[in-house]
Amino acid sequence: MTTPITGLDLTGFQQREQAVWTDAQGLILSLHYFPLVPDLPAPLHALPHLRAALARSTAAAGAGLIEADAAEVHAVPALRQLLKIPHPQGHGQVFIGSYTIPKATCSAVIKLQAPERGPTGMRESMVAARVGHEHYFRPHPYAPDATGGLPYHVADLPEWDASFPGHPLTLVRAGLHRLAPTVSLHEQFRTLPPFGHFPPAG
């Protein structure tokens, strides 16, 4: 199957290639299907362990996990993630949001991403000035022992989105919330055995 995603509200997006769209604000939307056992470090029902493992692995890869939550897409359990990576051209960051819909032997992923454009770091510097540097950086709430990667700080929290409506993190977070209720999945995919629940041996 090319993708088990059969429906999605693409208002405002223009198709660029197969399963890839962009909008005027710089968002890139892409759909993916992986015919492999998902590489998630824990099942969705073990959310604290899953979050901690994701925070550590994301940091070890040089990036930073902002949020990870259990969600639903077309009434199917999913993992919603927001993370940040260094811009590959060495200037600013790229923010990536996704819904991973894992099954026992495959998964579907809806991904939104947006790079910082123009002057970078404005959100971070303005929030730091408001809260004070001593309150800005925090241990990661999912894994306080996580080291490396991009630091966890309060400027990435959703309560600052309204103050920075055009920031790529704001756009990606809002896009995830808007898109999820509009997704339809193929019935054959929806009824596949779930990830992390295996039938008893014998």
Coordinates of N, CA and C in Angstrom, one line a residue:
M1 N 0.8 -1.2 0.0 CA 0.0 0.0 0.0 C 0.9 1.2 0.0
T2 N 0.5 2.2 -0.9 CA 1.3 3.4 -0.9 C 1.2 4.2 0.4
T3 N 0.0 4.4 0.8 CA -0.3 5.0 2.1 C -1.7 4.6 2.6
P4 N -1.9 4.3 3.8 CA -3.2 4.0 4.3 C -4.0 5.2 4.6
I5 N -3.5 6.4 4.4 CA -4.2 7.6 4.6 C -5.0 8.0 3.4
T6 N -6.3 7.9 3.6 CA -7.2 8.0 2.4 C -7.9 9.4 2.3
G7 N -7.8 10.2 3.4 CA -8.4 11.5 3.4 C -7.7 12.4 4.4
L8 N -7.6 13.7 4.0 CA -6.9 14.7 4.8 C -7.3 16.1 4.2
D9 N -7.6 17.0 5.1 CA -8.0 18.4 4.7 C -6.7 19.1 4.3
L10 N -6.6 19.4 3.0 CA -5.4 20.0 2.5 C -5.6 21.5 2.2
T11 N -6.6 22.1 2.8 CA -6.9 23.5 2.6 C -5.6 24.4 2.8
G12 N -5.3 25.2 1.8 CA -4.1 26.1 2.0 C -2.8 25.4 1.5
F13 N -2.8 24.2 1.2 CA -1.6 23.5 0.8 C -1.6 23.3 -0.8
Q14 N -0.4 23.3 -1.3 CA -0.2 23.1 -2.8 C 0.7 21.8 -2.9
Q15 N 0.2 20.9 -3.7 CA 1.0 19.7 -3.9 C 2.3 20.0 -4.6
R16 N 3.5 19.4 -4.1 CA 4.8 19.6 -4.8 C 5.3 18.4 -5.4
E17 N 5.0 17.2 -4.8 CA 5.3 15.9 -5.4 C 4.4 14.9 -4.7
Q18 N 4.5 13.7 -5.1 CA 3.7 12.7 -4.5 C 3.8 12.7 -3.0
A19 N 2.6 12.9 -2.3 CA 2.5 12.8 -0.8 C 3.3 13.9 -0.2
V20 N 3.6 15.0 -0.9 CA 4.3 16.2 -0.3 C 3.5 17.5 -0.7
W21 N 3.2 18.3 0.3 CA 2.6 19.6 0.1 C 3.2 20.7 0.8
T22 N 3.1 22.0 0.4 CA 3.6 23.1 1.1 C 2.5 24.2 1.2
D23 N 2.7 25.1 2.1 CA 1.7 26.2 2.2 C 2.5 27.5 2.2
A24 N 1.7 28.6 2.2 CA 2.4 29.9 2.0 C 3.2 30.4 3.3
Q25 N 2.9 29.7 4.4 CA 3.6 30.1 5.6 C 4.9 29.3 5.8
G26 N 5.2 28.4 4.9 CA 6.5 27.6 5.0 C 6.3 26.2 5.5
L27 N 5.1 25.8 5.8 CA 4.9 24.4 6.3 C 5.1 23.4 5.2
I28 N 5.7 22.3 5.5 CA 5.9 21.2 4.5 C 5.1 20.0 5.2
L29 N 4.2 19.5 4.5 CA 3.4 18.4 4.9 C 3.7 17.1 4.1
S30 N 4.0 16.0 4.7 CA 4.3 14.8 4.0 C 3.7 13.6 4.6
L31 N 3.3 12.6 3.8 CA 2.7 11.4 4.3 C 3.6 10.2 4.0
H32 N 3.7 9.3 5.0 CA 4.7 8.2 4.8 C 4.0 6.9 5.3
Y33 N 4.5 5.8 4.7 CA 4.1 4.4 5.1 C 5.3 3.6 5.1
F34 N 5.4 2.9 6.3 CA 6.6 2.0 6.5 C 6.2 0.6 6.7
P35 N 6.5 -0.3 5.8 CA 6.0 -1.7 6.0 C 7.0 -2.5 6.8
L36 N 7.3 -2.0 8.0 CA 8.3 -2.6 8.9 C 7.7 -2.4 10.3
V37 N 8.2 -3.3 11.2 CA 7.8 -3.1 12.6 C 8.3 -1.8 13.1
P38 N 7.4 -1.0 13.7 CA 7.8 0.4 14.1 C 9.0 0.3 15.1
D39 N 9.9 1.3 15.0 CA 11.1 1.3 15.8 C 10.9 2.1 17.1
L40 N 9.7 2.3 17.5 CA 9.4 3.0 18.8 C 10.0 2.2 19.9
P41 N 10.6 2.8 20.9 CA 11.2 2.1 22.0 C 10.3 1.5 23.1
A42 N 9.0 1.9 23.0 CA 8.0 1.3 23.9 C 6.6 1.5 23.3
P43 N 5.7 0.7 23.7 CA 4.3 0.9 23.2 C 3.6 2.1 23.8
L44 N 2.6 2.5 23.1 CA 1.9 3.8 23.5 C 1.3 3.7 24.9
H45 N 0.9 2.5 25.3 CA 0.3 2.4 26.7 C 1.4 2.5 27.8
A46 N 2.7 2.5 27.4 CA 3.8 2.7 28.4 C 4.3 4.1 28.1
L47 N 3.5 5.1 28.2 CA 3.8 6.5 27.8 C 5.0 7.0 28.6
P48 N 5.1 6.9 29.9 CA 6.3 7.5 30.6 C 7.6 6.9 30.1
H49 N 7.6 5.6 29.9 CA 8.9 4.9 29.4 C 9.1 5.4 27.9
L50 N 8.1 5.4 27.1 CA 8.2 5.9 25.8 C 8.8 7.3 25.7
R51 N 8.2 8.2 26.5 CA 8.6 9.6 26.5 C 10.1 9.7 26.9
A52 N 10.5 9.0 27.9 CA 11.9 9.1 28.4 C 12.8 8.6 27.4
A53 N 12.5 7.4 26.8 CA 13.4 6.9 25.8 C 13.5 7.8 24.6
L54 N 12.4 8.4 24.1 CA 12.4 9.3 23.0 C 13.2 10.5 23.3
A55 N 13.1 11.1 24.5 CA 13.9 12.3 24.9 C 15.4 12.0 24.9
R56 N 15.8 10.8 25.4 CA 17.2 10.5 25.4 C 17.7 10.2 24.0
S57 N 17.0 9.5 23.2 CA 17.5 9.2 21.8 C 17.5 10.4 20.9
T58 N 16.5 11.3 21.1 CA 16.5 12.5 20.3 C 17.7 13.4 20.7
A59 N 18.0 13.5 22.0 CA 19.1 14.3 22.4 C 20.4 13.7 21.9
A60 N 20.5 12.3 22.0 CA 21.7 11.7 21.5 C 21.9 11.9 20.0
A61 N 20.9 12.1 19.3 CA 21.0 12.4 17.8 C 21.3 13.8 17.5
G62 N 21.4 14.7 18.5 CA 21.8 16.1 18.3 C 20.6 17.0 18.2
A63 N 19.4 16.5 18.5 CA 18.1 17.3 18.3 C 17.5 17.5 19.7
G64 N 16.3 17.8 19.8 CA 15.6 18.0 21.0 C 14.1 17.7 20.9
L65 N 13.6 16.9 21.9 CA 12.2 16.5 21.9 C 11.5 17.6 22.7
I66 N 10.4 18.2 22.1 CA 9.7 19.2 22.7 C 8.4 18.6 23.4
E67 N 7.7 17.8 22.7 CA 6.5 17.1 23.3 C 6.4 15.7 22.7
A68 N 5.8 14.8 23.5 CA 5.4 13.5 23.0 C 4.2 13.1 23.8
D69 N 3.1 12.8 23.1 CA 1.8 12.5 23.7 C 1.1 11.4 23.0
A70 N 0.4 10.6 23.7 CA -0.5 9.6 23.1 C -1.7 10.4 22.5
A71 N -2.1 10.0 21.3 CA -3.2 10.7 20.6 C -4.0 9.6 19.9
E72 N -5.0 10.1 19.1 CA -5.8 9.2 18.2 C -5.9 9.9 16.9
V73 N -5.8 9.1 15.8 CA -6.1 9.5 14.4 C -7.1 8.6 13.8
H74 N -8.3 9.1 13.5 CA -9.4 8.3 13.0 C -9.6 7.1 14.0
A75 N -9.6 7.4 15.3 CA -9.9 6.5 16.4 C -8.9 5.4 16.5
V76 N -7.7 5.6 15.9 CA -6.6 4.6 16.1 C -5.5 5.3 16.9
P77 N -5.0 4.5 17.9 CA -3.9 5.1 18.7 C -2.7 5.5 17.9
A78 N -2.2 6.7 18.3 CA -1.1 7.3 17.6 C -0.1 8.0 18.6
L79 N 1.1 8.3 18.2 CA 2.0 9.0 18.9 C 2.2 10.4 18.3
R80 N 1.9 11.4 19.0 CA 2.1 12.8 18.5 C 3.4 13.3 19.1
Q81 N 4.3 13.8 18.2 CA 5.6 14.3 18.6 C 5.9 15.7 18.0
L82 N 6.6 16.5 18.8 CA 7.1 17.8 18.3 C 8.6 17.8 18.7
L83 N 9.5 18.1 17.7 CA 10.9 18.1 18.0 C 11.6 19.2 17.2
K84 N 12.8 19.5 17.6 CA 13.6 20.5 16.9 C 14.9 20.0 16.5
I85 N 15.4 20.3 15.4 CA 16.7 19.9 14.9 C 17.5 21.1 14.5
P86 N 18.8 21.0 14.5 CA 19.6 22.1 13.9 C 19.3 22.2 12.4
H87 N 19.2 23.4 11.9 CA 19.0 23.6 10.5 C 20.2 23.0 9.7
P88 N 20.0 22.2 8.7 CA 21.1 21.5 8.0 C 22.1 22.5 7.4
Q89 N 21.6 23.7 7.2 CA 22.5 24.7 6.6 C 23.2 25.5 7.7
G90 N 23.0 25.1 8.9 CA 23.8 25.7 10.0 C 23.3 27.0 10.5
H91 N 22.0 27.4 10.2 CA 21.5 28.7 10.7 C 20.1 28.4 11.2
G92 N 19.9 28.6 12.5 CA 18.6 28.4 13.1 C 18.2 26.9 13.3
Q93 N 16.9 26.7 13.4 CA 16.4 25.4 13.7 C 15.3 25.0 12.7
V94 N 15.0 23.7 12.7 CA 13.8 23.2 11.9 C 12.9 22.5 13.0
F95 N 11.7 22.9 12.9 CA 10.7 22.3 13.9 C 9.9 21.2 13.1
I96 N 9.7 20.0 13.7 CA 9.1 18.9 13.1 C 8.0 18.4 14.0
G97 N 6.8 18.2 13.5 CA 5.7 17.6 14.2 C 5.2 16.4 13.4
S98 N 4.8 15.4 14.2 CA 4.3 14.2 13.5 C 3.3 13.4 14.3
Y99 N 2.5 12.7 13.6 CA 1.6 11.6 14.1 C 2.2 10.3 13.6
T100 N 2.6 9.5 14.4 CA 3.0 8.1 14.0 C 1.9 7.2 14.5
I101 N 1.3 6.5 13.5 CA 0.2 5.5 13.8 C 0.8 4.1 13.6
P102 N 1.2 3.5 14.8 CA 1.9 2.3 14.7 C 1.0 1.1 14.7
K103 N 1.3 0.1 13.9 CA 0.7 -1.2 14.0 C 1.8 -2.3 14.2
A104 N 1.4 -3.5 14.4 CA 2.3 -4.5 14.8 C 3.4 -4.7 13.8
T105 N 3.1 -4.6 12.5 CA 4.1 -4.8 11.5 C 4.3 -3.7 10.5
C106 N 3.8 -2.5 10.8 CA 3.9 -1.4 9.8 C 3.5 -0.1 10.6
S107 N 3.6 1.0 9.9 CA 3.2 2.3 10.5 C 2.9 3.3 9.4
A108 N 2.1 4.3 9.7 CA 1.8 5.4 8.9 C 2.2 6.6 9.7
V109 N 2.8 7.6 9.0 CA 3.3 8.8 9.6 C 2.8 10.1 8.8
I110 N 2.2 11.0 9.6 CA 1.9 12.3 9.0 C 2.9 13.3 9.6
K111 N 3.6 14.0 8.7 CA 4.7 14.9 9.2 C 4.5 16.3 8.7
L112 N 4.7 17.2 9.6 CA 4.7 18.7 9.3 C 6.1 19.2 9.7
Q113 N 6.7 20.0 8.9 CA 7.9 20.6 9.3 C 8.0 22.1 8.8
A114 N 8.8 22.9 9.5 CA 9.0 24.3 9.1 C 10.3 24.8 9.6
P115 N 11.1 25.4 8.8 CA 12.4 25.9 9.2 C 12.2 27.4 9.7
E116 N 13.1 27.8 10.6 CA 13.2 29.2 10.8 C 13.7 30.0 9.6
R117 N 13.1 31.1 9.4 CA 13.4 31.9 8.2 C 13.7 33.4 8.7
G118 N 14.6 34.0 8.0 CA 14.9 35.4 8.4 C 15.7 35.4 9.7
P119 N 15.6 36.5 10.5 CA 16.3 36.5 11.8 C 15.8 35.3 12.7
T120 N 16.7 34.6 13.3 CA 16.4 33.5 14.1 C 16.7 33.8 15.6
G121 N 16.0 33.0 16.4 CA 16.2 33.1 17.9 C 15.5 34.2 18.5
M122 N 14.6 34.9 17.8 CA 13.8 36.0 18.4 C 12.9 35.5 19.5
R123 N 12.2 34.4 19.3 CA 11.3 33.9 20.3 C 12.0 33.5 21.6
E124 N 13.2 32.8 21.4 CA 14.0 32.4 22.5 C 14.5 33.6 23.3
S125 N 15.0 34.6 22.6 CA 15.6 35.7 23.4 C 14.6 36.5 24.1
M126 N 13.4 36.7 23.5 CA 12.3 37.5 24.1 C 11.8 36.8 25.3
V127 N 11.6 35.5 25.2 CA 11.0 34.7 26.3 C 12.0 34.7 27.5
A128 N 13.3 34.5 27.1 CA 14.3 34.5 28.2 C 14.4 35.9 28.9
A129 N 14.2 37.0 28.2 CA 14.2 38.3 28.8 C 13.0 38.4 29.7
R130 N 11.9 37.8 29.4 CA 10.7 37.9 30.2 C 10.7 37.1 31.5
V131 N 11.2 35.9 31.3 CA 11.2 34.9 32.5 C 12.5 35.0 33.3
G132 N 13.5 35.5 32.8 CA 14.8 35.5 33.4 C 15.6 34.3 33.1
H133 N 16.9 34.5 32.9 CA 17.8 33.4 32.4 C 17.8 32.2 33.4
E134 N 17.7 32.5 34.7 CA 17.7 31.4 35.6 C 16.5 30.5 35.6
H135 N 15.4 31.0 35.0 CA 14.2 30.2 34.8 C 13.9 29.7 33.4
Y136 N 14.9 30.0 32.5 CA 14.7 29.7 31.1 C 15.0 28.2 30.8
F137 N 16.1 27.8 31.1 CA 16.5 26.4 30.8 C 16.1 25.5 31.9
R138 N 15.6 24.3 31.5 CA 15.1 23.3 32.5 C 15.6 21.9 32.1
P139 N 15.7 21.0 33.1 CA 15.9 19.6 32.8 C 14.7 19.1 32.0
H140 N 14.9 18.1 31.1 CA 13.8 17.6 30.3 C 12.8 17.0 31.2
P141 N 11.5 17.3 31.1 CA 10.5 16.7 32.0 C 10.3 15.2 31.8
Y142 N 10.7 14.7 30.6 CA 10.5 13.3 30.4 C 11.7 12.5 30.8
A143 N 12.9 13.1 30.8 CA 14.1 12.4 31.1 C 15.1 13.4 31.6
P144 N 15.1 13.8 32.9 CA 16.0 14.8 33.4 C 17.5 14.4 33.3
D145 N 17.8 13.2 33.0 CA 19.2 12.7 32.8 C 19.6 12.8 31.4
A146 N 18.7 13.2 30.5 CA 19.1 13.3 29.1 C 20.1 14.4 28.9
T147 N 21.2 14.1 28.1 CA 22.2 15.0 27.8 C 22.5 15.1 26.3
G148 N 23.1 16.3 25.9 CA 23.4 16.5 24.5 C 22.2 17.0 23.8
G149 N 22.4 17.2 22.5 CA 21.3 17.7 21.6 C 21.0 19.2 21.9
L150 N 19.8 19.6 21.5 CA 19.4 21.0 21.7 C 18.7 21.1 23.0
P151 N 18.9 22.1 23.8 CA 18.5 22.2 25.2 C 17.0 22.4 25.3
Y152 N 16.4 21.9 26.4 CA 15.0 22.0 26.7 C 14.8 23.4 27.4
H153 N 13.9 24.2 26.9 CA 13.7 25.5 27.5 C 12.2 25.9 27.4
V154 N 11.8 26.9 28.2 CA 10.4 27.3 28.3 C 9.9 28.0 27.0
A155 N 10.8 28.6 26.2 CA 10.3 29.3 25.0 C 9.5 28.3 24.0
D156 N 9.8 27.0 24.2 CA 9.1 26.1 23.3 C 7.7 25.7 23.8
L157 N 7.3 26.1 25.0 CA 6.0 25.8 25.6 C 4.9 26.4 24.8
P158 N 3.7 25.7 24.8 CA 2.6 26.2 23.9 C 2.0 27.6 24.4
E159 N 2.2 27.9 25.7 CA 1.7 29.2 26.2 C 2.3 30.4 25.5
W160 N 3.4 30.2 24.8 CA 4.1 31.3 24.1 C 3.6 31.4 22.7
D161 N 2.9 30.5 22.2 CA 2.5 30.5 20.8 C 1.7 31.7 20.4
A162 N 0.8 32.1 21.2 CA 0.0 33.3 20.9 C 0.8 34.6 20.7
S163 N 2.0 34.6 21.4 CA 2.8 35.8 21.3 C 3.7 35.8 20.0
F164 N 3.8 34.6 19.4 CA 4.6 34.4 18.2 C 3.9 33.6 17.2
P165 N 2.8 34.2 16.6 CA 1.9 33.5 15.7 C 2.6 33.0 14.4
G166 N 3.6 33.7 14.0 CA 4.3 33.3 12.7 C 5.5 32.4 12.9
H167 N 5.8 32.1 14.2 CA 7.0 31.3 14.4 C 6.8 29.8 13.9
P168 N 7.8 29.2 13.3 CA 7.6 27.8 12.8 C 7.1 26.8 13.8
L169 N 7.5 26.9 15.1 CA 7.0 26.0 16.1 C 5.5 26.2 16.3
T170 N 5.1 27.5 16.4 CA 3.6 27.8 16.5 C 2.9 27.2 15.3
L171 N 3.4 27.4 14.1 CA 2.7 26.9 12.9 C 2.6 25.4 12.9
V172 N 3.7 24.7 13.2 CA 3.7 23.2 13.2 C 2.7 22.7 14.3
R173 N 2.8 23.2 15.5 CA 1.9 22.8 16.6 C 0.4 23.0 16.2
A174 N 0.1 24.2 15.7 CA -1.3 24.4 15.3 C -1.7 23.5 14.1
G175 N -0.8 23.3 13.2 CA -1.1 22.4 12.0 C -1.4 21.0 12.5
L176 N -0.7 20.5 13.4 CA -1.0 19.1 13.9 C -2.4 19.1 14.5
H177 N -2.7 20.1 15.3 CA -4.0 20.1 15.9 C -5.1 20.2 14.9
R178 N -4.9 21.0 13.8 CA -5.9 21.2 12.8 C -6.1 19.9 11.9
L179 N -5.0 19.3 11.6 CA -5.1 18.2 10.6 C -5.6 16.9 11.2
A180 N -5.3 16.6 12.4 CA -5.6 15.3 13.0 C -7.1 14.9 12.9
P181 N -8.0 15.8 13.2 CA -9.4 15.4 13.1 C -9.9 15.2 11.7
T182 N -9.1 15.6 10.7 CA -9.6 15.5 9.3 C -9.0 14.2 8.6
V183 N -8.2 13.4 9.3 CA -7.6 12.3 8.7 C -8.5 11.1 8.6
S184 N -8.5 10.4 7.5 CA -9.2 9.2 7.3 C -8.2 8.1 7.0
L185 N -8.4 6.9 7.6 CA -7.5 5.8 7.3 C -8.2 4.7 6.6
H186 N -7.5 3.9 5.8 CA -8.0 2.7 5.1 C -8.5 1.7 6.2
E187 N -9.7 1.2 6.0 CA -10.2 0.2 7.0 C -9.3 -1.0 7.2
Q188 N -8.7 -1.4 6.1 CA -7.7 -2.6 6.3 C -6.6 -2.2 7.2
F189 N -6.1 -1.0 7.2 CA -5.0 -0.6 8.1 C -5.6 -0.4 9.5
R190 N -6.7 0.2 9.6 CA -7.3 0.4 11.0 C -7.5 -0.8 11.8
T191 N -7.8 -1.9 11.1 CA -8.1 -3.2 11.8 C -6.9 -4.1 12.0
L192 N -5.7 -3.7 11.5 CA -4.5 -4.5 11.8 C -4.2 -4.6 13.2
P193 N -3.5 -5.7 13.7 CA -3.1 -5.8 15.1 C -2.3 -4.6 15.5
P194 N -2.5 -4.1 16.7 CA -1.8 -2.9 17.2 C -0.4 -3.2 17.6
F195 N 0.4 -2.2 17.6 CA 1.8 -2.2 18.0 C 1.9 -2.5 19.5
G196 N 2.8 -3.3 19.9 CA 3.0 -3.5 21.3 C 2.1 -4.5 22.0
H197 N 1.2 -5.1 21.3 CA 0.3 -6.1 21.8 C 0.4 -7.4 21.0
F198 N 1.0 -8.4 21.6 CA 1.3 -9.6 20.8 C 0.5 -10.7 21.3
P199 N 0.0 -11.6 20.4 CA -0.8 -12.7 20.8 C 0.0 -13.7 21.6
P200 N -0.6 -14.4 22.6 CA 0.1 -15.4 23.4 C 0.7 -16.5 22.5
A201 N 1.9 -17.0 22.9 CA 2.5 -18.1 22.2 C 1.7 -19.3 22.2
G202 N 1.8 -20.1 21.2 CA 1.2 -21.4 21.2 C -0.2 -21.4 20.6

